GROMACS .gro file of N, CA and C in nm:
model
  372
    1UNK      N    1   1.089   0.643  -0.717
    1UNK     CA    2   1.060   0.779  -0.807
    1UNK      C    3   0.933   0.845  -0.731
    2UNK      N    4   0.985   0.959  -0.665
    2UNK     CA    5   0.859   1.005  -0.590
    2UNK      C    6   0.814   1.116  -0.689
    3UNK      N    7   0.654   1.122  -0.636
    3UNK     CA    8   0.601   1.214  -0.722
    3UNK      C    9   0.594   1.345  -0.666
    4UNK      N   10   0.582   1.433  -0.779
    4UNK     CA   11   0.533   1.570  -0.694
    4UNK      C   12   0.430   1.626  -0.708
    5UNK      N   13   0.314   1.532  -0.703
    5UNK     CA   14   0.196   1.546  -0.681
    5UNK      C   15   0.176   1.601  -0.575
    6UNK      N   16   0.045   1.704  -0.556
    6UNK     CA   17  -0.008   1.768  -0.450
    6UNK      C   18  -0.119   1.654  -0.368
    7UNK      N   19  -0.182   1.610  -0.466
    7UNK     CA   20  -0.345   1.515  -0.425
    7UNK      C   21  -0.289   1.405  -0.502
    8UNK      N   22  -0.376   1.263  -0.405
    8UNK     CA   23  -0.399   1.153  -0.462
    8UNK      C   24  -0.425   1.134  -0.610
    9UNK      N   25  -0.549   1.235  -0.623
    9UNK     CA   26  -0.598   1.229  -0.774
    9UNK      C   27  -0.533   1.275  -0.884
   10UNK      N   28  -0.426   1.383  -0.852
   10UNK     CA   29  -0.343   1.390  -0.941
   10UNK      C   30  -0.211   1.306  -0.938
   11UNK      N   31  -0.177   1.231  -0.848
   11UNK     CA   32  -0.091   1.128  -0.835
   11UNK      C   33  -0.164   1.022  -0.953
   12UNK      N   34  -0.300   0.961  -0.931
   12UNK     CA   35  -0.334   0.854  -1.022
   12UNK      C   36  -0.320   0.913  -1.143
   13UNK      N   37  -0.355   1.025  -1.204
   13UNK     CA   38  -0.319   1.079  -1.318
   13UNK      C   39  -0.177   1.052  -1.394
   14UNK      N   40  -0.090   1.061  -1.306
   14UNK     CA   41   0.067   1.026  -1.357
   14UNK      C   42   0.079   0.864  -1.375
   15UNK      N   43   0.019   0.794  -1.336
   15UNK     CA   44   0.033   0.629  -1.346
   15UNK      C   45   0.026   0.617  -1.482
   16UNK      N   46   0.099   0.516  -1.511
   16UNK     CA   47   0.094   0.447  -1.664
   16UNK      C   48   0.016   0.398  -1.671
   17UNK      N   49  -0.082   0.378  -1.792
   17UNK     CA   50  -0.206   0.348  -1.810
   17UNK      C   51  -0.203   0.186  -1.790
   18UNK      N   52  -0.130   0.099  -1.800
   18UNK     CA   53  -0.107  -0.047  -1.771
   18UNK      C   54  -0.114  -0.058  -1.605
   19UNK      N   55  -0.124   0.032  -1.563
   19UNK     CA   56  -0.087   0.010  -1.348
   19UNK      C   57  -0.235   0.074  -1.328
   20UNK      N   58  -0.313   0.177  -1.411
   20UNK     CA   59  -0.381   0.229  -1.328
   20UNK      C   60  -0.483   0.197  -1.290
   21UNK      N   61  -0.541   0.035  -1.321
   21UNK     CA   62  -0.668  -0.009  -1.255
   21UNK      C   63  -0.614  -0.057  -1.121
   22UNK      N   64  -0.495  -0.123  -1.156
   22UNK     CA   65  -0.418  -0.195  -1.045
   22UNK      C   66  -0.425  -0.072  -0.894
   23UNK      N   67  -0.342   0.031  -0.971
   23UNK     CA   68  -0.331   0.110  -0.851
   23UNK      C   69  -0.477   0.184  -0.807
   24UNK      N   70  -0.569   0.187  -0.872
   24UNK     CA   71  -0.714   0.261  -0.822
   24UNK      C   72  -0.739   0.165  -0.763
   25UNK      N   73  -0.729   0.043  -0.774
   25UNK     CA   74  -0.802  -0.085  -0.689
   25UNK      C   75  -0.738  -0.094  -0.535
   26UNK      N   76  -0.592  -0.042  -0.538
   26UNK     CA   77  -0.554  -0.058  -0.423
   26UNK      C   78  -0.605   0.106  -0.330
   27UNK      N   79  -0.572   0.170  -0.401
   27UNK     CA   80  -0.653   0.310  -0.319
   27UNK      C   81  -0.803   0.281  -0.305
   28UNK      N   82  -0.883   0.207  -0.342
   28UNK     CA   83  -1.027   0.195  -0.327
   28UNK      C   84  -1.018   0.073  -0.206
   29UNK      N   85  -0.958   0.008  -0.238
   29UNK     CA   86  -0.941  -0.108  -0.094
   29UNK      C   87  -0.874  -0.030   0.044
   30UNK      N   88  -0.803   0.061   0.038
   30UNK     CA   89  -0.750   0.140   0.149
   30UNK      C   90  -0.807   0.266   0.190
   31UNK      N   91  -0.921   0.324   0.081
   31UNK     CA   92  -1.031   0.417   0.136
   31UNK      C   93  -1.147   0.327   0.225
   32UNK      N   94  -1.168   0.190   0.179
   32UNK     CA   95  -1.283   0.092   0.260
   32UNK      C   96  -1.238   0.061   0.355
   33UNK      N   97  -1.109   0.030   0.429
   33UNK     CA   98  -1.036  -0.053   0.494
   33UNK      C   99  -1.026   0.031   0.606
   34UNK      N  100  -0.977   0.159   0.559
   34UNK     CA  101  -0.850   0.227   0.619
   34UNK      C  102  -0.982   0.340   0.682
   35UNK      N  103  -1.118   0.364   0.721
   35UNK     CA  104  -1.195   0.453   0.757
   35UNK      C  105  -1.187   0.545   0.846
   36UNK      N  106  -1.087   0.506   0.969
   36UNK     CA  107  -1.041   0.600   1.068
   36UNK      C  108  -0.899   0.626   1.004
   37UNK      N  109  -0.844   0.683   0.893
   37UNK     CA  110  -0.723   0.732   0.875
   37UNK      C  111  -0.773   0.837   0.740
   38UNK      N  112  -0.665   0.915   0.774
   38UNK     CA  113  -0.624   1.011   0.652
   38UNK      C  114  -0.544   1.001   0.522
   39UNK      N  115  -0.616   1.048   0.438
   39UNK     CA  116  -0.517   1.008   0.287
   39UNK      C  117  -0.465   1.151   0.270
   40UNK      N  118  -0.329   1.155   0.226
   40UNK     CA  119  -0.260   1.253   0.167
   40UNK      C  120  -0.168   1.203   0.090
   41UNK      N  121  -0.071   1.320   0.055
   41UNK     CA  122   0.060   1.268  -0.018
   41UNK      C  123   0.165   1.295   0.072
   42UNK      N  124   0.266   1.180   0.105
   42UNK     CA  125   0.389   1.186   0.177
   42UNK      C  126   0.463   1.095   0.136
   43UNK      N  127   0.635   1.152   0.143
   43UNK     CA  128   0.713   1.073   0.042
   43UNK      C  129   0.723   1.064  -0.106
   44UNK      N  130   0.598   1.132  -0.138
   44UNK     CA  131   0.574   1.143  -0.314
   44UNK      C  132   0.495   1.021  -0.320
   45UNK      N  133   0.392   0.973  -0.248
   45UNK     CA  134   0.304   0.848  -0.275
   45UNK      C  135   0.187   0.889  -0.199
   46UNK      N  136   0.078   0.811  -0.247
   46UNK     CA  137  -0.047   0.845  -0.155
   46UNK      C  138  -0.022   0.771  -0.018
   47UNK      N  139  -0.068   0.807   0.103
   47UNK     CA  140  -0.010   0.745   0.218
   47UNK      C  141  -0.132   0.778   0.342
   48UNK      N  142  -0.150   0.706   0.420
   48UNK     CA  143  -0.271   0.659   0.517
   48UNK      C  144  -0.194   0.672   0.650
   49UNK      N  145  -0.253   0.773   0.736
   49UNK     CA  146  -0.222   0.800   0.873
   49UNK      C  147  -0.347   0.780   0.965
   50UNK      N  148  -0.339   0.760   1.045
   50UNK     CA  149  -0.446   0.689   1.123
   50UNK      C  150  -0.490   0.837   1.203
   51UNK      N  151  -0.614   0.860   1.244
   51UNK     CA  152  -0.640   1.015   1.265
   51UNK      C  153  -0.571   1.029   1.420
   52UNK      N  154  -0.474   1.176   1.412
   52UNK     CA  155  -0.406   1.175   1.535
   52UNK      C  156  -0.283   1.138   1.542
   53UNK      N  157  -0.247   1.097   1.450
   53UNK     CA  158  -0.134   1.023   1.435
   53UNK      C  159  -0.006   1.094   1.343
   54UNK      N  160   0.086   1.132   1.368
   54UNK     CA  161   0.163   1.197   1.250
   54UNK      C  162   0.262   1.090   1.147
   55UNK      N  163   0.236   0.937   1.210
   55UNK     CA  164   0.327   0.832   1.094
   55UNK      C  165   0.237   0.808   1.035
   56UNK      N  166   0.299   0.769   0.886
   56UNK     CA  167   0.193   0.682   0.785
   56UNK      C  168   0.203   0.517   0.827
   57UNK      N  169   0.116   0.465   0.808
   57UNK     CA  170   0.095   0.350   0.835
   57UNK      C  171   0.108   0.246   0.709
   58UNK      N  172   0.032   0.304   0.604
   58UNK     CA  173   0.023   0.220   0.507
   58UNK      C  174   0.055   0.326   0.367
   59UNK      N  175   0.089   0.277   0.233
   59UNK     CA  176   0.110   0.398   0.135
   59UNK      C  177   0.114   0.283   0.014
   60UNK      N  178   0.134   0.332  -0.092
   60UNK     CA  179   0.150   0.234  -0.217
   60UNK      C  180   0.215   0.369  -0.328
   61UNK      N  181   0.294   0.325  -0.418
   61UNK     CA  182   0.330   0.410  -0.543
   61UNK      C  183   0.387   0.278  -0.634
   62UNK      N  184   0.362   0.383  -0.785
   62UNK     CA  185   0.434   0.307  -0.894
   62UNK      C  186   0.566   0.323  -0.868
   63UNK      N  187   0.649   0.284  -0.888
   63UNK     CA  188   0.751   0.236  -0.894
   63UNK      C  189   0.826   0.228  -1.053
   64UNK      N  190   0.962   0.246  -1.049
   64UNK     CA  191   1.031   0.213  -1.199
   64UNK      C  192   0.957   0.049  -1.273
   65UNK      N  193   1.016  -0.009  -1.128
   65UNK     CA  194   1.022  -0.172  -1.235
   65UNK      C  195   0.895  -0.262  -1.127
   66UNK      N  196   0.790  -0.199  -1.069
   66UNK     CA  197   0.734  -0.275  -0.956
   66UNK      C  198   0.626  -0.127  -0.874
   67UNK      N  199   0.525  -0.226  -0.847
   67UNK     CA  200   0.422  -0.119  -0.778
   67UNK      C  201   0.463  -0.165  -0.588
   68UNK      N  202   0.468  -0.074  -0.526
   68UNK     CA  203   0.499  -0.118  -0.391
   68UNK      C  204   0.380  -0.079  -0.321
   69UNK      N  205   0.386  -0.180  -0.223
   69UNK     CA  206   0.280  -0.164  -0.124
   69UNK      C  207   0.317  -0.183   0.036
   70UNK      N  208   0.330  -0.056   0.098
   70UNK     CA  209   0.403  -0.077   0.245
   70UNK      C  210   0.250  -0.067   0.358
   71UNK      N  211   0.295  -0.160   0.418
   71UNK     CA  212   0.216  -0.169   0.534
   71UNK      C  213   0.331  -0.184   0.657
   72UNK      N  214   0.310  -0.066   0.712
   72UNK     CA  215   0.430  -0.037   0.797
   72UNK      C  216   0.390  -0.054   0.971
   73UNK      N  217   0.294  -0.173   0.958
   73UNK     CA  218   0.257  -0.232   1.086
   73UNK      C  219   0.344  -0.378   1.104
   74UNK      N  220   0.445  -0.379   1.176
   74UNK     CA  221   0.553  -0.494   1.188
   74UNK      C  222   0.434  -0.619   1.237
   75UNK      N  223   0.321  -0.604   1.294
   75UNK     CA  224   0.260  -0.733   1.332
   75UNK      C  225   0.173  -0.786   1.216
   76UNK      N  226   0.135  -0.721   1.135
   76UNK     CA  227   0.070  -0.748   1.019
   76UNK      C  228   0.164  -0.792   0.910
   77UNK      N  229   0.266  -0.721   0.898
   77UNK     CA  230   0.357  -0.801   0.799
   77UNK      C  231   0.415  -0.953   0.847
   78UNK      N  232   0.442  -0.939   0.967
   78UNK     CA  233   0.466  -1.086   1.014
   78UNK      C  234   0.371  -1.178   1.000
   79UNK      N  235   0.235  -1.137   1.004
   79UNK     CA  236   0.133  -1.237   1.015
   79UNK      C  237   0.116  -1.303   0.879
   80UNK      N  238   0.138  -1.225   0.774
   80UNK     CA  239   0.132  -1.230   0.664
   80UNK      C  240   0.247  -1.302   0.582
   81UNK      N  241   0.353  -1.307   0.631
   81UNK     CA  242   0.474  -1.366   0.579
   81UNK      C  243   0.449  -1.531   0.446
   82UNK      N  244   0.385  -1.618   0.531
   82UNK     CA  245   0.356  -1.709   0.463
   82UNK      C  246   0.240  -1.702   0.343
   83UNK      N  247   0.160  -1.612   0.392
   83UNK     CA  248   0.093  -1.583   0.267
   83UNK      C  249   0.127  -1.531   0.161
   84UNK      N  250   0.222  -1.437   0.181
   84UNK     CA  251   0.240  -1.336   0.078
   84UNK      C  252   0.376  -1.420  -0.006
   85UNK      N  253   0.439  -1.520   0.085
   85UNK     CA  254   0.563  -1.607   0.000
   85UNK      C  255   0.503  -1.710  -0.099
   86UNK      N  256   0.394  -1.765  -0.022
   86UNK     CA  257   0.341  -1.835  -0.115
   86UNK      C  258   0.269  -1.765  -0.265
   87UNK      N  259   0.226  -1.640  -0.285
   87UNK     CA  260   0.190  -1.571  -0.416
   87UNK      C  261   0.316  -1.572  -0.483
   88UNK      N  262   0.439  -1.566  -0.422
   88UNK     CA  263   0.560  -1.531  -0.516
   88UNK      C  264   0.628  -1.395  -0.518
   89UNK      N  265   0.566  -1.286  -0.454
   89UNK     CA  266   0.603  -1.154  -0.473
   89UNK      C  267   0.693  -1.131  -0.373
   90UNK      N  268   0.792  -1.018  -0.363
   90UNK     CA  269   0.912  -1.027  -0.319
   90UNK      C  270   0.841  -0.937  -0.218
   91UNK      N  271   0.879  -0.939  -0.050
   91UNK     CA  272   0.863  -0.870   0.009
   91UNK      C  273   0.971  -0.816   0.165
   92UNK      N  274   0.945  -0.721   0.212
   92UNK     CA  275   1.027  -0.717   0.287
   92UNK      C  276   0.997  -0.643   0.438
   93UNK      N  277   1.047  -0.580   0.525
   93UNK     CA  278   1.018  -0.577   0.662
   93UNK      C  279   0.897  -0.503   0.662
   94UNK      N  280   0.844  -0.384   0.541
   94UNK     CA  281   0.732  -0.361   0.538
   94UNK      C  282   0.685  -0.332   0.401
   95UNK      N  283   0.751  -0.327   0.317
   95UNK     CA  284   0.721  -0.338   0.159
   95UNK      C  285   0.654  -0.456   0.105
   96UNK      N  286   0.579  -0.456   0.019
   96UNK     CA  287   0.550  -0.559  -0.079
   96UNK      C  288   0.561  -0.532  -0.216
   97UNK      N  289   0.661  -0.560  -0.306
   97UNK     CA  290   0.666  -0.556  -0.417
   97UNK      C  291   0.589  -0.640  -0.540
   98UNK      N  292   0.534  -0.577  -0.613
   98UNK     CA  293   0.438  -0.617  -0.724
   98UNK      C  294   0.521  -0.592  -0.857
   99UNK      N  295   0.562  -0.678  -0.914
   99UNK     CA  296   0.642  -0.661  -1.041
   99UNK      C  297   0.511  -0.653  -1.157
  100UNK      N  298   0.384  -0.700  -1.167
  100UNK     CA  299   0.287  -0.684  -1.235
  100UNK      C  300   0.164  -0.663  -1.184
  101UNK      N  301   0.065  -0.599  -1.221
  101UNK     CA  302  -0.046  -0.587  -1.144
  101UNK      C  303  -0.113  -0.676  -1.159
  102UNK      N  304  -0.078  -0.812  -1.252
  102UNK     CA  305  -0.159  -0.925  -1.248
  102UNK      C  306  -0.085  -1.012  -1.132
  103UNK      N  307   0.015  -0.987  -1.056
  103UNK     CA  308   0.073  -1.052  -0.948
  103UNK      C  309  -0.024  -0.968  -0.809
  104UNK      N  310  -0.091  -0.884  -0.802
  104UNK     CA  311  -0.147  -0.829  -0.715
  104UNK      C  312  -0.265  -0.985  -0.629
  105UNK      N  313  -0.257  -1.012  -0.512
  105UNK     CA  314  -0.350  -1.055  -0.495
  105UNK      C  315  -0.398  -0.989  -0.388
  106UNK      N  316  -0.559  -0.933  -0.452
  106UNK     CA  317  -0.627  -0.825  -0.363
  106UNK      C  318  -0.695  -0.853  -0.277
  107UNK      N  319  -0.737  -0.987  -0.266
  107UNK     CA  320  -0.792  -1.055  -0.154
  107UNK      C  321  -0.702  -1.028  -0.015
  108UNK      N  322  -0.569  -1.087  -0.033
  108UNK     CA  323  -0.466  -1.091   0.051
  108UNK      C  324  -0.457  -0.919   0.088
  109UNK      N  325  -0.462  -0.834  -0.021
  109UNK     CA  326  -0.423  -0.709   0.013
  109UNK      C  327  -0.539  -0.654   0.114
  110UNK      N  328  -0.659  -0.718   0.071
  110UNK     CA  329  -0.776  -0.640   0.167
  110UNK      C  330  -0.759  -0.703   0.309
  111UNK      N  331  -0.732  -0.777   0.327
  111UNK     CA  332  -0.709  -0.879   0.452
  111UNK      C  333  -0.603  -0.801   0.543
  112UNK      N  334  -0.481  -0.766   0.469
  112UNK     CA  335  -0.411  -0.719   0.529
  112UNK      C  336  -0.419  -0.591   0.552
  113UNK      N  337  -0.509  -0.503   0.491
  113UNK     CA  338  -0.527  -0.353   0.530
  113UNK      C  339  -0.641  -0.356   0.655
  114UNK      N  340  -0.719  -0.451   0.666
  114UNK     CA  341  -0.815  -0.456   0.767
  114UNK      C  342  -0.745  -0.510   0.891
  115UNK      N  343  -0.639  -0.587   0.863
  115UNK     CA  344  -0.568  -0.625   0.965
  115UNK      C  345  -0.485  -0.516   1.042
  116UNK      N  346  -0.437  -0.424   0.948
  116UNK     CA  347  -0.355  -0.301   0.962
  116UNK      C  348  -0.449  -0.185   1.049
  117UNK      N  349  -0.586  -0.196   0.994
  117UNK     CA  350  -0.640  -0.062   1.087
  117UNK      C  351  -0.721  -0.118   1.195
  118UNK      N  352  -0.689  -0.247   1.233
  118UNK     CA  353  -0.708  -0.316   1.388
  118UNK      C  354  -0.582  -0.337   1.423
  119UNK      N  355  -0.470  -0.323   1.422
  119UNK     CA  356  -0.367  -0.312   1.443
  119UNK      C  357  -0.324  -0.216   1.552
  120UNK      N  358  -0.274  -0.226   1.666
  120UNK     CA  359  -0.216  -0.127   1.730
  120UNK      C  360  -0.084  -0.154   1.770
  121UNK      N  361  -0.017  -0.219   1.685
  121UNK     CA  362   0.116  -0.281   1.691
  121UNK      C  363   0.213  -0.165   1.644
  122UNK      N  364   0.363  -0.213   1.654
  122UNK     CA  365   0.465  -0.095   1.635
  122UNK      C  366   0.448  -0.089   1.483
  123UNK      N  367   0.507   0.036   1.439
  123UNK     CA  368   0.543   0.072   1.346
  123UNK      C  369   0.681   0.055   1.288
  124UNK      N  370   0.704   0.025   1.192
  124UNK     CA  371   0.857  -0.034   1.148
  124UNK      C  372   0.890   0.099   1.090
   0.00000   0.00000   0.00000
């Protein structure tokens, strides 16, 4: 479900109360790790593009049934497949789906964001 919000702050106001703390923590981790990225609303969700690049590399969203975290650097997702599998979350080529805020392992997320910031790999 895409948001029509024009800013990330407006988007956060729409997030259901039970997810707000988790979504806010995801944003804060993105802001700390992705210092050479620009935050914007793309595809109806908070998104992060490397300065000077038009492609989104990281994004997150509060979906109907889960919270999505998009790490679109293929090398980063491949490097973390085993760790993600051990946490029991659902994930695909570039998307991690958390059914509950409590299922988010923020340490792994932070590691992945730092790795994405350093990566010069392909975007999926």
